Short mmCIF file of C-alpha atoms and ligand atoms in Angstrom, two decimals:
data_model
loop_
_atom_site.label_atom_id
_atom_site.label_comp_id
_atom_site.label_asym_id
_atom_site.label_seq_id
_atom_site.Cartn_x
_atom_site.Cartn_y
_atom_site.Cartn_z
CA MET O 1 -5.69 -12.27 -3.60
CA ASP O 2 -3.16 -14.77 -4.92
CA PHE O 3 -0.85 -16.42 -2.40
CA ASN O 4 1.20 -18.19 -5.09
CA LEU O 5 4.43 -16.78 -6.40
CA SER O 6 4.65 -16.15 -10.15
CA GLU O 7 7.18 -18.08 -12.24
CA GLU O 8 9.40 -14.97 -12.32
CA HIS O 9 9.33 -14.65 -8.54
CA GLU O 10 10.10 -18.34 -8.12
CA ALA O 11 13.07 -17.94 -10.46
CA VAL O 12 14.39 -15.02 -8.38
CA GLN O 13 13.96 -17.10 -5.22
CA LEU O 14 15.89 -20.00 -6.72
CA ALA O 15 18.70 -17.79 -8.01
CA ALA O 16 19.09 -16.06 -4.63
CA ARG O 17 18.96 -19.39 -2.78
CA ASP O 18 21.61 -20.92 -5.05
CA PHE O 19 23.89 -17.94 -4.63
CA ALA O 20 23.42 -17.89 -0.85
CA GLN O 21 23.92 -21.62 -0.35
CA ASN O 22 26.75 -22.10 -2.84
CA GLU O 23 28.70 -18.87 -2.62
CA LEU O 24 27.85 -17.13 0.65
CA LEU O 25 27.62 -20.10 3.01
CA PRO O 26 31.24 -21.24 2.60
CA GLY O 27 33.27 -18.78 4.64
CA VAL O 28 30.37 -17.06 6.42
CA ILE O 29 31.72 -18.01 9.87
CA GLU O 30 35.24 -16.91 8.94
CA ARG O 31 33.97 -13.56 7.62
CA ASP O 32 31.99 -13.02 10.84
CA ASN O 33 35.13 -13.77 12.90
CA ALA O 34 37.39 -11.58 10.77
CA GLN O 35 34.78 -8.80 10.44
CA THR O 36 35.45 -8.49 6.73
CA PHE O 37 33.42 -8.98 3.58
CA ASP O 38 35.20 -10.39 0.56
CA PRO O 39 35.18 -7.78 -2.28
CA SER O 40 34.83 -10.58 -4.87
CA LEU O 41 31.52 -11.61 -3.25
CA ARG O 42 30.30 -8.05 -3.47
CA GLN O 43 31.27 -8.05 -7.13
CA ARG O 44 29.36 -11.31 -7.67
CA MET O 45 26.27 -9.80 -6.06
CA GLY O 46 26.51 -6.94 -8.54
CA GLU O 47 26.99 -9.30 -11.51
CA LEU O 48 23.96 -11.34 -10.44
CA GLY O 49 21.86 -8.18 -10.23
CA PHE O 50 21.24 -8.20 -6.48
CA LEU O 51 22.46 -4.64 -5.88
CA GLY O 52 20.00 -2.74 -8.07
CA MET O 53 17.05 -5.08 -8.38
CA MET O 54 14.24 -2.51 -8.61
CA VAL O 55 16.04 0.06 -10.78
CA PRO O 56 14.78 0.26 -14.38
CA PRO O 57 17.11 -1.42 -16.92
CA GLU O 58 17.83 1.94 -18.63
CA TYR O 59 19.66 2.92 -15.44
CA GLY O 60 21.53 -0.36 -15.10
CA GLY O 61 19.12 -2.23 -12.82
CA GLY O 62 17.02 -5.37 -12.96
CA GLY O 63 13.65 -3.64 -13.41
CA MET O 64 12.02 -5.96 -10.88
CA ASP O 65 9.31 -5.23 -8.35
CA THR O 66 9.55 -4.92 -4.58
CA LEU O 67 8.19 -8.44 -4.10
CA ALA O 68 11.11 -9.89 -6.10
CA TYR O 69 13.48 -7.83 -3.97
CA VAL O 70 12.08 -9.07 -0.63
CA ILE O 71 12.10 -12.67 -1.86
CA ALA O 72 15.82 -12.33 -2.71
CA MET O 73 16.50 -10.55 0.60
CA GLU O 74 14.92 -13.42 2.53
CA GLU O 75 17.05 -16.08 0.81
CA ILE O 76 20.31 -14.17 1.20
CA SER O 77 19.55 -13.25 4.83
CA LYS O 78 18.96 -16.91 5.70
CA VAL O 79 22.69 -17.38 5.24
CA ASP O 80 24.49 -14.06 5.52
CA ALA O 81 22.87 -10.98 7.05
CA SER O 82 26.07 -8.99 6.54
CA ALA O 83 25.67 -9.45 2.79
CA SER O 84 21.98 -8.63 2.93
CA VAL O 85 22.35 -5.34 4.82
CA MET O 86 24.79 -4.14 2.18
CA MET O 87 22.24 -5.20 -0.44
CA SER O 88 19.33 -3.59 1.39
CA VAL O 89 20.99 -0.20 1.85
CA ASN O 90 22.18 -0.07 -1.75
CA ASN O 91 18.79 -1.12 -3.17
CA SER O 92 16.19 0.54 -1.02
CA LEU O 93 17.88 3.58 0.44
CA VAL O 94 20.45 4.66 -2.14
CA CYS O 95 19.20 3.41 -5.54
CA TRP O 96 15.51 3.89 -4.80
CA GLY O 97 16.11 7.36 -3.34
CA LEU O 98 18.03 8.45 -6.44
CA GLU O 99 15.55 6.88 -8.82
CA ALA O 100 12.53 8.41 -7.13
CA PHE O 101 13.90 11.88 -6.39
CA GLY O 102 17.17 12.40 -8.29
CA ASN O 103 17.27 14.49 -11.47
CA GLU O 104 18.28 13.03 -14.83
CA SER O 105 21.93 14.05 -14.63
CA GLN O 106 22.24 12.62 -11.07
CA LYS O 107 20.72 9.37 -12.32
CA GLN O 108 23.09 9.20 -15.30
CA LYS O 109 26.11 10.04 -13.19
CA TYR O 110 25.44 7.89 -10.10
CA LEU O 111 22.44 5.59 -10.34
CA THR O 112 23.63 3.55 -13.32
CA ARG O 113 26.91 2.63 -11.63
CA LEU O 114 25.23 1.98 -8.27
CA ALA O 115 22.50 -0.23 -9.72
CA SER O 116 24.93 -2.37 -11.70
CA GLY O 117 27.03 -2.90 -8.57
CA GLU O 118 30.07 -1.19 -10.09
CA ILE O 119 30.11 1.08 -7.05
CA LEU O 120 28.35 0.93 -3.68
CA GLY O 121 26.31 3.59 -1.88
CA ALA O 122 25.71 4.61 1.74
CA PHE O 123 22.84 6.45 3.43
CA CYS O 124 23.99 8.86 6.11
CA LEU O 125 21.31 10.04 8.53
CA SER O 126 22.31 8.89 12.05
CA GLU O 127 24.58 11.09 14.13
CA PRO O 128 26.13 10.82 17.60
CA GLU O 129 23.21 12.92 18.95
CA ALA O 130 20.51 12.15 16.36
CA GLY O 131 19.32 8.56 16.05
CA SER O 132 15.58 8.08 16.58
CA ASP O 133 15.24 11.87 16.88
CA ALA O 134 16.29 12.30 13.29
CA THR O 135 15.08 15.91 12.91
CA SER O 136 17.86 17.06 15.31
CA GLN O 137 20.55 17.01 12.63
CA GLN O 138 23.80 18.66 13.75
CA THR O 139 25.67 18.16 10.48
CA LEU O 140 25.62 21.50 8.69
CA ALA O 141 25.39 22.19 4.97
CA GLU O 142 25.90 25.95 4.70
CA ASP O 143 24.74 27.55 1.47
CA LYS O 144 27.77 29.24 -0.11
CA GLY O 145 26.27 30.17 -3.45
CA ASP O 146 27.24 27.49 -5.92
CA TYR O 147 28.23 24.92 -3.31
CA TYR O 148 27.37 23.70 0.22
CA LEU O 149 30.03 23.70 2.92
CA LEU O 150 29.52 20.43 4.77
CA ASN O 151 30.66 19.90 8.37
CA GLY O 152 29.74 17.16 10.82
CA THR O 153 29.90 13.49 11.76
CA LYS O 154 27.68 10.56 10.81
CA ASN O 155 27.59 7.38 12.90
CA TRP O 156 27.03 3.66 12.28
CA ILE O 157 27.04 4.01 8.52
CA THR O 158 26.50 0.74 6.65
CA ASN O 159 28.91 0.47 3.65
CA GLY O 160 30.75 3.42 5.25
CA ALA O 161 34.25 2.47 4.15
CA THR O 162 33.42 0.81 0.83
CA ALA O 163 30.80 3.17 -0.53
CA SER O 164 31.91 5.52 -3.31
CA VAL O 165 28.76 7.62 -3.06
CA CYS O 166 27.09 8.79 0.15
CA LEU O 167 23.67 10.39 0.51
CA VAL O 168 24.27 12.77 3.40
CA ILE O 169 21.42 14.41 5.30
CA ALA O 170 22.41 17.79 6.73
CA GLN O 171 20.89 20.96 8.14
CA THR O 172 21.00 24.12 6.03
CA TYR O 173 18.52 26.37 7.89
CA PRO O 174 18.48 25.35 11.60
CA GLU O 175 15.65 27.79 12.36
CA LYS O 176 13.40 25.86 9.97
CA ARG O 177 14.05 22.54 11.81
CA HIS O 178 13.18 19.57 9.59
CA LYS O 179 12.05 21.81 6.72
CA GLY O 180 15.59 23.25 6.49
CA ILE O 181 17.32 19.90 5.93
CA ASN O 182 18.91 18.87 2.62
CA CYS O 183 20.24 15.62 1.19
CA LEU O 184 23.55 15.93 -0.65
CA ILE O 185 25.33 13.40 -2.86
CA VAL O 186 28.86 13.30 -1.49
CA GLU O 187 31.61 11.42 -3.30
CA LYS O 188 34.35 9.56 -1.50
CA GLY O 189 37.56 11.45 -2.21
CA MET O 190 36.08 14.94 -1.96
CA PRO O 191 38.61 16.96 0.10
CA GLY O 192 37.66 17.04 3.79
CA PHE O 193 35.70 13.75 3.69
CA SER O 194 37.24 11.03 5.87
CA VAL O 195 36.26 7.61 7.16
CA GLY O 196 36.35 7.14 10.92
CA LYS O 197 36.58 4.09 13.09
CA LYS O 198 35.12 0.73 12.16
CA GLU O 199 32.52 -0.46 14.65
CA ASP O 200 33.20 -3.74 16.51
CA LYS O 201 29.65 -5.08 16.51
CA MET O 202 27.61 -7.81 18.22
CA GLY O 203 26.15 -9.05 14.92
CA ILE O 204 26.32 -8.50 11.16
CA ARG O 205 30.03 -8.42 11.93
CA ALA O 206 31.21 -8.83 8.35
CA SER O 207 29.28 -5.75 7.27
CA ASP O 208 31.19 -2.54 6.94
CA THR O 209 29.95 -0.07 9.59
CA HIS O 210 31.91 3.14 10.11
CA SER O 211 31.55 6.70 11.27
CA LEU O 212 32.14 9.32 8.56
CA MET O 213 33.54 12.80 9.05
CA PHE O 214 33.02 15.91 6.95
CA SER O 215 35.30 18.86 7.49
CA ASP O 216 34.72 21.84 5.18
CA VAL O 217 33.71 19.55 2.31
CA GLN O 218 32.61 21.63 -0.69
CA VAL O 219 29.65 19.87 -2.26
CA PRO O 220 28.42 21.35 -5.58
CA LYS O 221 24.84 22.62 -5.52
CA GLU O 222 23.98 20.26 -8.39
CA ASN O 223 24.51 17.39 -5.90
CA ARG O 224 21.46 18.34 -3.82
CA ILE O 225 18.56 15.92 -4.22
CA GLY O 226 15.22 17.64 -4.80
CA PRO O 227 14.28 21.21 -3.93
CA ASP O 228 15.91 23.24 -1.15
CA GLY O 229 14.77 21.90 2.24
CA PHE O 230 13.54 18.55 0.86
CA GLY O 231 16.15 16.45 2.72
CA PHE O 232 14.03 15.27 5.66
CA SER O 233 11.10 14.28 3.46
CA PHE O 234 13.62 12.49 1.27
CA ALA O 235 15.01 10.57 4.26
CA MET O 236 11.57 9.62 5.60
CA SER O 237 10.21 8.52 2.21
CA THR O 238 13.31 6.47 1.51
CA LEU O 239 13.24 4.84 4.93
CA ASN O 240 9.61 3.76 4.42
CA GLY O 241 10.83 1.46 1.64
CA GLY O 242 14.04 0.63 3.48
CA ARG O 243 11.96 -0.75 6.33
CA ILE O 244 10.43 -3.32 3.96
CA GLY O 245 13.96 -4.45 3.07
CA ILE O 246 14.97 -4.79 6.73
CA ALA O 247 11.72 -6.61 7.50
CA ALA O 248 12.65 -9.09 4.75
CA GLN O 249 16.11 -9.38 6.25
CA ALA O 250 14.63 -10.17 9.67
CA LEU O 251 12.31 -12.72 8.07
CA GLY O 252 15.28 -14.36 6.35
CA ILE O 253 17.37 -14.52 9.52
CA ALA O 254 14.44 -16.16 11.31
CA ALA O 255 13.75 -18.56 8.43
CA GLY O 256 17.43 -19.56 8.26
CA ALA O 257 17.49 -20.38 11.98
CA TYR O 258 14.17 -22.26 11.76
CA GLU O 259 15.37 -24.43 8.87
CA LEU O 260 18.55 -25.34 10.74
CA ALA O 261 16.58 -26.13 13.91
CA LEU O 262 14.06 -28.29 12.02
CA GLN O 263 16.85 -30.29 10.39
CA TYR O 264 18.77 -30.67 13.64
CA ALA O 265 15.65 -31.79 15.53
CA GLN O 266 15.17 -34.65 13.06
CA GLU O 267 18.80 -35.79 13.29
CA ARG O 268 19.56 -35.41 16.98
CA LYS O 269 18.44 -38.22 19.26
CA ALA O 270 17.66 -38.04 22.99
CA PHE O 271 15.86 -40.48 25.28
CA GLY O 272 15.83 -43.06 22.49
CA LYS O 273 14.22 -40.99 19.70
CA ALA O 274 14.74 -37.94 17.51
CA ILE O 275 14.20 -34.79 19.54
CA PHE O 276 11.59 -33.77 16.95
CA ASP O 277 9.46 -36.62 18.32
CA HIS O 278 9.39 -34.96 21.74
CA GLN O 279 6.38 -32.71 22.01
CA ALA O 280 8.37 -29.95 23.76
CA ILE O 281 10.45 -29.53 20.59
CA GLN O 282 7.51 -30.02 18.20
CA PHE O 283 5.60 -27.21 19.87
CA LYS O 284 8.56 -24.85 19.58
CA LEU O 285 8.89 -25.63 15.86
CA ALA O 286 5.15 -25.26 15.31
CA ASP O 287 5.22 -21.80 16.91
CA MET O 288 8.31 -20.84 14.92
CA ALA O 289 6.71 -21.92 11.61
CA THR O 290 3.47 -20.07 12.40
CA ARG O 291 5.15 -16.78 13.33
CA LEU O 292 7.40 -17.02 10.29
CA GLU O 293 4.40 -17.39 8.02
CA ALA O 294 2.67 -14.41 9.64
CA ALA O 295 5.81 -12.28 9.22
CA ARG O 296 6.15 -13.34 5.57
CA LEU O 297 2.56 -12.28 4.85
CA LEU O 298 3.17 -8.86 6.42
CA VAL O 299 6.39 -8.39 4.42
CA TYR O 300 4.77 -9.47 1.14
CA LYS O 301 1.78 -7.22 1.82
CA ALA O 302 3.97 -4.15 2.38
CA ALA O 303 5.91 -4.96 -0.80
CA ARG O 304 2.69 -5.42 -2.78
CA LEU O 305 1.25 -2.10 -1.58
CA LYS O 306 4.46 -0.34 -2.67
CA ASP O 307 4.32 -2.04 -6.07
CA GLN O 308 0.69 -0.98 -6.49
CA GLY O 309 1.55 2.65 -5.74
CA LYS O 310 -0.57 2.61 -2.57
CA ASP O 311 0.29 4.01 0.86
CA TYR O 312 2.65 1.52 2.48
CA VAL O 313 4.03 3.56 5.41
CA GLN O 314 2.08 1.76 8.12
CA ALA O 315 2.37 -1.65 6.45
CA ALA O 316 6.15 -1.29 6.21
CA ALA O 317 6.38 -0.33 9.89
CA MET O 318 4.17 -3.28 10.91
CA ALA O 319 6.21 -5.70 8.80
CA LYS O 320 9.49 -4.48 10.30
CA LEU O 321 8.17 -4.43 13.86
CA TYR O 322 6.77 -7.94 13.70
CA ALA O 323 9.47 -9.59 11.58
CA SER O 324 12.30 -8.21 13.74
CA ASP O 325 10.57 -9.32 16.96
CA ILE O 326 10.00 -12.84 15.68
CA ALA O 327 13.57 -12.94 14.31
CA MET O 328 14.86 -12.39 17.84
CA TRP O 329 12.49 -14.99 19.26
CA VAL O 330 12.91 -17.64 16.54
CA THR O 331 16.71 -17.43 16.56
CA THR O 332 16.78 -17.71 20.37
CA GLU O 333 14.56 -20.81 20.20
CA ALA O 334 16.76 -22.26 17.44
CA VAL O 335 19.77 -21.95 19.75
CA GLN O 336 17.73 -23.60 22.53
CA ILE O 337 16.77 -26.54 20.30
CA HIS O 338 20.43 -27.04 19.39
CA GLY O 339 21.38 -27.06 23.10
CA GLY O 340 25.15 -26.90 23.66
CA TYR O 341 25.78 -27.10 19.89
CA GLY O 342 23.69 -23.98 19.43
CA TYR O 343 26.06 -22.00 21.58
CA VAL O 344 29.10 -22.65 19.36
CA LYS O 345 29.82 -20.96 16.05
CA GLU O 346 29.99 -24.07 13.87
CA TYR O 347 26.21 -24.55 13.94
CA HIS O 348 25.37 -21.03 12.64
CA VAL O 349 22.37 -20.37 14.88
CA GLU O 350 24.27 -18.30 17.46
CA ARG O 351 25.38 -15.97 14.63
CA LEU O 352 21.82 -15.65 13.37
CA MET O 353 20.70 -14.80 16.92
CA ARG O 354 23.35 -12.07 17.16
CA ASP O 355 22.43 -10.82 13.68
CA ALA O 356 18.72 -10.69 14.51
CA LYS O 357 19.13 -8.04 17.21
CA ILE O 358 20.06 -5.20 14.86
CA THR O 359 16.80 -5.58 12.93
CA GLN O 360 14.99 -4.23 16.01
CA ILE O 361 17.28 -1.19 15.97
CA TYR O 362 18.32 0.08 12.54
CA GLU O 363 16.14 1.87 9.99
CA GLY O 364 13.96 2.91 12.94
CA THR O 365 13.87 1.07 16.27
CA SER O 366 10.84 -1.05 17.19
CA GLU O 367 9.66 1.86 19.33
CA ILE O 368 9.80 4.21 16.31
CA GLN O 369 7.85 1.65 14.24
CA LYS O 370 5.13 1.65 16.94
CA LEU O 371 5.06 5.44 16.82
CA VAL O 372 4.64 5.37 13.02
CA ILE O 373 1.90 2.71 13.28
CA ALA O 374 0.06 4.56 16.06
CA ARG O 375 0.13 7.86 14.14
CA GLY O 376 -1.43 6.07 11.17
CA LEU O 377 -4.29 4.64 13.26
CA THR O 378 -6.18 7.92 13.51
CA LYS O 379 -5.63 9.03 9.88
N1 CAA D 24 7.02 9.02 5.90
C1 CAA D 24 6.95 10.23 5.30
N2 CAA D 24 7.03 11.38 6.00
C2 CAA D 24 7.20 11.30 7.33
C3 CAA D 24 7.26 10.06 8.00
C4 CAA D 24 7.18 8.89 7.23
N3 CAA D 24 7.27 7.67 7.78
N4 CAA D 24 7.43 10.31 9.33
C5 CAA D 24 7.45 11.63 9.47
N5 CAA D 24 7.30 12.23 8.27
C6 CAA D 24 7.25 13.67 7.99
C7 CAA D 24 6.07 14.33 8.68
O1 CAA D 24 4.91 14.28 7.86
C8 CAA D 24 6.57 15.74 8.88
O2 CAA D 24 6.49 16.47 7.68
P1 CAA D 24 5.60 17.83 7.59
O3 CAA D 24 6.04 18.73 8.69
O4 CAA D 24 5.88 18.33 6.21
O5 CAA D 24 4.19 17.35 7.79
C9 CAA D 24 8.07 15.54 9.13
O6 CAA D 24 8.40 14.27 8.58
C10 CAA D 24 8.43 15.56 10.61
O7 CAA D 24 7.65 14.59 11.22
P2 CAA D 24 7.18 14.72 12.74
O8 CAA D 24 6.65 16.09 12.99
O9 CAA D 24 6.28 13.56 12.99
O10 CAA D 24 8.58 14.61 13.49
P3 CAA D 24 8.94 13.85 14.82
O11 CAA D 24 10.27 14.35 15.21
O12 CAA D 24 7.82 13.91 15.81
O13 CAA D 24 9.04 12.30 14.36
C11 CAA D 24 10.24 10.46 13.37
C12 CAA D 24 9.88 11.93 13.30
C13 CAA D 24 9.11 9.67 12.75
C14 CAA D 24 10.49 9.99 14.79
C15 CAA D 24 11.55 10.35 12.56
O14 CAA D 24 12.54 11.15 13.12
C16 CAA D 24 12.05 8.94 12.41
O15 CAA D 24 11.57 8.17 11.58
N6 CAA D 24 13.09 8.56 13.21
C17 CAA D 24 13.80 7.30 13.01
C18 CAA D 24 15.01 7.52 12.16
C19 CAA D 24 15.48 6.27 11.50
O16 CAA D 24 14.72 5.45 11.03
N7 CAA D 24 16.81 6.15 11.41
C20 CAA D 24 17.41 5.05 10.72
C21 CAA D 24 18.81 5.41 10.30
S1 CAA D 24 19.22 4.82 8.71
C22 CAA D 24 19.81 3.24 8.89
O17 CAA D 24 19.69 2.62 9.91
C23 CAA D 24 20.40 2.66 7.65
C24 CAA D 24 21.35 1.53 7.86
O18 CAA D 24 22.54 1.72 7.90
C25 CAA D 24 20.85 0.15 7.86
#
């Protein structure tokens, strides 16, 4: 076991930190207020290789491992969790799903452009009546011979308005339940595909979250990923890796808040000395640093297992469960350490606290992670 990062991983960390501090930090409060993400920043993320990090170079990606990806996710999430959720969905749900399960022509047609950041992807599983209970898909993909007729609504879709390519999970044979589900590659612009309302969210406000509607959309059969009825397995397998990305996001949000709190505690004076010199504050920071380190080890372990081709389902769920819980706790303590300043936008920690909450909800709630962990205990 080697706890040191390789030179390559350190270089990725530095590059992601530089980008986050120099290009994402200016304007992050304004983007949160305006609920918009600057397209030129998205383009920069593509140019720098952050949108297809794990995809092999022959398909336009960076050819890096999962550890490199989580290291970059942490650095970017320290500053801007709206940027990092876009990055996470494109990398671990869309690109990875296509790379692992798409056929050669799907990879040539879609993956290369997605991995290079030329276009963005979305992963469409959640529905108004199917969130945690993901097998209850109401969106229908009727088999019409050489195409599927797609009808239904998807909710809370990250990259919903900006994505050019959507991986849509839909039911083809309701009587077969989850074994009758397919995943279809749906292009923005296909007749009958429309973007619904933008969500006005508590956190990750600059990220693009929309509902999507499909009304008699004709999706060619060649756009189905994997064999007939493979869609639910596809979604579950993809989400296992996605959960490592969101765990890294939660870790980054927590680490960002901790770093700000540590700095503030050394600068702010009360009762004649820096507040860091008061034991009440020292103990908070000691607990924050310890939980952060534990979360980082869980995230790195899940990433390592994935890179080694080992079973990482339970490790990914544990990493997400723990990192998202400590993200909520660390960010709340960071606001507390900042006192009144923590409650105003200028000091960033209130945004990180709002951003932290979603990591306990999306890509499987904390309760779903516990279910996945518990099921693995008796295997
Ligand atoms: N990995 C691989 N396969 C899995 C799996 C996993 N983690 N979990 C379940 N499966 C497989 C099972 O093996 C089973 O397959 P077989 O019948 O072939 O054996 C099949 O899926 C159904 O599983 P269950 O019988 O256990 O079904 P269930 O209904 O009892 O539980 C669930 C399923 C685990 C709760 C699942 O519905 C789930 O994970 N729900 C959460 C959904 C989720 O994470 N949504 C996130 C939305 S995407 C998002 O948030 C993206 C974003 O924008 C940021």
